[in-house]
């Protein structure tokens, strides 16, 4: 139960923090503020979303959540396990491709080393947020492969919507401030989350 409480507290803290950062960015829409608030936003992602979720792998274990709260694991294990593995592989592939693109094209890295230039090539030609899409697929894939109803529904109904709020309310605004018209043009031509073929 402690891990579940930490996860709920993390989500609440994350949403509250992102709301506060978004308001601050609205009051000070300059490049320095955008960069600083982006770094704080990434810290919130790791501290409030990633750490509590990862803690759940250690204790009680992904399958343990269902037992603790008294719900059944995912039915049709013979379908959920391979589907989860496919989603996990797709998610890890997207995150790797996005990391490489940010590193070599943008001269930065996810989180605290912000890109120095807008990345519009590689996987970013197909989707604006490949790293986030990869993260979502990985979370759902691991949850399904583990057969956990709690983790799968938690990813789909809480974790992913919370992170989407961050992307829309803070990150996209921050990128517009940092990269101006170039980002606005990119935003018009490349889909937010569903890759174009």
Coordinates of C-alpha atoms in Angstrom, one line a residue:
X1 CA 0.0 0.0 0.0
X2 CA 2.9 2.4 0.6
X3 CA 4.0 2.2 -3.0
X4 CA 0.4 2.9 -4.2
X5 CA 0.3 5.9 -1.8
X6 CA 3.6 7.1 -3.2
X7 CA 2.3 6.7 -6.8
X8 CA -0.8 8.7 -6.0
X9 CA 1.1 11.4 -4.2
X10 CA 3.5 11.5 -7.2
X11 CA 0.7 12.0 -9.7
X12 CA -0.9 14.8 -7.5
X13 CA 2.5 16.5 -7.0
X14 CA 3.3 16.2 -10.7
X15 CA 0.0 17.8 -11.8
X16 CA 0.2 20.5 -9.2
X17 CA 3.8 21.2 -10.2
X18 CA 3.2 21.3 -13.9
X19 CA 0.2 23.7 -13.4
X20 CA 2.4 26.0 -11.3
X21 CA 5.2 25.9 -13.9
X22 CA 2.8 26.6 -16.7
X23 CA 1.4 29.7 -14.9
X24 CA 5.0 30.9 -14.3
X25 CA 5.8 30.4 -18.0
X26 CA 2.7 32.5 -18.9
X27 CA 3.9 35.3 -16.7
X28 CA 7.5 35.2 -17.9
X29 CA 7.5 34.0 -21.5
X30 CA 11.2 34.5 -22.2
X31 CA 13.9 32.0 -23.3
X32 CA 15.7 31.9 -19.9
X33 CA 12.4 31.1 -18.0
X34 CA 11.4 28.5 -20.6
X35 CA 14.7 26.7 -20.3
X36 CA 14.7 26.8 -16.5
X37 CA 11.1 25.7 -16.2
X38 CA 11.7 22.9 -18.7
X39 CA 14.4 21.5 -16.5
X40 CA 12.2 21.7 -13.4
X41 CA 9.4 20.0 -15.4
X42 CA 11.8 17.1 -16.4
X43 CA 12.8 16.8 -12.7
X44 CA 9.1 16.4 -11.8
X45 CA 8.7 13.7 -14.5
X46 CA 11.5 11.6 -13.0
X47 CA 10.7 12.3 -9.3
X48 CA 6.9 12.1 -9.5
X49 CA 6.2 9.7 -12.3
X50 CA 9.2 7.5 -13.2
X51 CA 10.6 6.9 -9.6
X52 CA 7.2 5.8 -8.1
X53 CA 6.4 3.6 -11.1
X54 CA 9.9 2.0 -11.0
X55 CA 9.6 1.5 -7.2
X56 CA 6.5 -0.6 -7.9
X57 CA 8.6 -3.0 -10.0
X58 CA 10.8 -3.7 -6.9
X59 CA 8.0 -3.7 -4.3
X60 CA 5.4 -5.2 -4.5
X61 CA 6.3 -6.3 -8.1
X62 CA 4.0 -5.6 -11.0
X63 CA 1.8 -8.6 -10.3
X64 CA 1.6 -7.8 -6.6
X65 CA -0.5 -4.7 -7.1
X66 CA -3.5 -6.7 -8.2
X67 CA -3.3 -9.0 -5.1
X68 CA -3.0 -6.0 -2.8
X69 CA -6.1 -4.2 -4.0
X70 CA -8.0 -7.5 -4.7
X71 CA -8.5 -7.3 -8.5
X72 CA -8.0 -10.1 -11.1
X73 CA -4.9 -10.1 -13.3
X74 CA -5.3 -9.4 -17.0
X75 CA -7.3 -12.2 -18.6
X76 CA -6.2 -14.0 -21.8
X77 CA -2.5 -14.2 -20.7
X78 CA -1.6 -16.0 -24.0
X79 CA -2.6 -12.8 -25.8
X80 CA -1.6 -10.2 -23.3
X81 CA 2.0 -11.5 -22.9
X82 CA 3.0 -11.4 -26.6
X83 CA 1.0 -8.1 -27.2
X84 CA 2.8 -6.5 -24.2
X85 CA 6.2 -7.7 -25.5
X86 CA 5.5 -6.2 -28.9
X87 CA 4.5 -2.9 -27.4
X88 CA 7.5 -2.9 -25.1
X89 CA 9.9 -3.5 -28.1
X90 CA 8.2 -0.8 -30.1
X91 CA 8.4 1.6 -27.2
X92 CA 12.1 0.9 -26.5
X93 CA 12.9 1.3 -30.3
X94 CA 11.1 4.7 -30.4
X95 CA 12.9 5.9 -27.3
X96 CA 16.3 4.8 -28.7
X97 CA 15.6 6.5 -32.0
X98 CA 14.4 9.7 -30.3
X99 CA 17.5 9.7 -28.0
X100 CA 19.8 9.4 -31.0
X101 CA 18.0 12.1 -32.9
X102 CA 18.1 14.5 -30.0
X103 CA 21.8 13.8 -29.3
X104 CA 23.1 14.1 -32.8
X105 CA 20.7 16.5 -34.5
X106 CA 19.8 18.7 -31.6
X107 CA 23.1 18.6 -29.7
X108 CA 21.3 17.7 -26.5
X109 CA 19.6 14.9 -24.6
X110 CA 16.2 14.3 -23.0
X111 CA 15.6 16.0 -19.7
X112 CA 18.3 18.3 -18.4
X113 CA 20.6 18.9 -21.4
X114 CA 18.2 20.7 -23.6
X115 CA 18.7 20.6 -27.3
X116 CA 20.4 23.6 -28.8
X117 CA 18.4 23.4 -32.0
X118 CA 15.0 22.2 -33.0
X119 CA 15.1 18.5 -34.1
X120 CA 12.9 18.0 -37.2
X121 CA 14.7 15.1 -38.9
X122 CA 14.9 11.4 -38.2
X123 CA 12.0 10.0 -36.2
X124 CA 10.9 13.6 -35.5
X125 CA 9.8 13.9 -39.1
X126 CA 7.0 11.5 -38.4
X127 CA 5.9 12.5 -34.9
X128 CA 6.6 15.5 -32.6
X129 CA 6.9 13.4 -29.4
X130 CA 8.5 10.1 -30.2
X131 CA 10.2 9.8 -26.8
X132 CA 6.9 10.2 -25.0
X133 CA 5.1 7.8 -27.4
X134 CA 7.9 5.3 -26.7
X135 CA 7.5 5.8 -23.0
X136 CA 3.8 5.2 -23.2
X137 CA 4.2 2.1 -25.2
X138 CA 6.9 0.8 -22.9
X139 CA 4.7 1.4 -19.8
X140 CA 1.7 -0.3 -21.2
X141 CA 3.8 -3.1 -22.7
X142 CA 5.5 -3.9 -19.4
X143 CA 2.2 -3.8 -17.6
X144 CA 0.5 -6.1 -20.1
X145 CA 3.5 -8.5 -20.2
X146 CA 3.4 -8.7 -16.4
X147 CA -0.3 -9.4 -16.6
X148 CA -1.1 -6.6 -14.2
X149 CA -4.6 -5.0 -14.5
X150 CA -3.6 -2.3 -11.9
X151 CA -0.5 -1.3 -13.9
X152 CA -2.1 -1.4 -17.3
X153 CA -5.1 0.7 -16.3
X154 CA -2.9 3.0 -14.2
X155 CA -0.7 3.6 -17.3
X156 CA -3.6 4.1 -19.6
X157 CA -5.9 6.2 -17.3
X158 CA -3.5 8.1 -15.1
X159 CA 0.2 8.1 -16.1
X160 CA -0.3 8.8 -19.8
X161 CA -3.0 11.5 -19.4
X162 CA -0.9 13.2 -16.7
X163 CA 2.2 13.3 -19.0
X164 CA 0.1 14.4 -22.0
X165 CA -1.0 17.4 -19.8
X166 CA 2.7 18.2 -19.2
X167 CA 3.4 18.1 -23.0
X168 CA 0.5 20.3 -23.9
X169 CA 0.5 22.7 -21.0
X170 CA 4.2 23.2 -20.5
X171 CA 6.6 21.6 -23.0
X172 CA 4.9 22.7 -26.3
X173 CA 4.7 26.3 -24.9
X174 CA 8.3 26.2 -23.8
X175 CA 9.4 25.0 -27.2
X176 CA 7.5 27.8 -28.9
X177 CA 9.3 30.3 -26.7
X178 CA 12.7 28.8 -27.4
X179 CA 12.4 28.2 -31.1
X180 CA 9.7 30.6 -32.2
X181 CA 8.2 30.5 -35.7
X182 CA 10.4 27.5 -36.6
X183 CA 8.6 25.4 -34.0
X184 CA 5.2 26.7 -34.9
X185 CA 5.8 25.7 -38.5
X186 CA 7.0 22.3 -37.4
X187 CA 4.0 21.9 -35.1
X188 CA 1.6 22.5 -38.1
X189 CA 3.3 19.9 -40.3
X190 CA 4.1 17.0 -37.9
X191 CA 1.5 15.2 -35.8
X192 CA 1.5 15.4 -32.1
X193 CA 1.5 11.8 -31.1
X194 CA 0.3 9.4 -33.9
X195 CA 3.1 9.0 -36.4
X196 CA 2.5 9.8 -40.0
X197 CA 3.5 7.1 -42.4

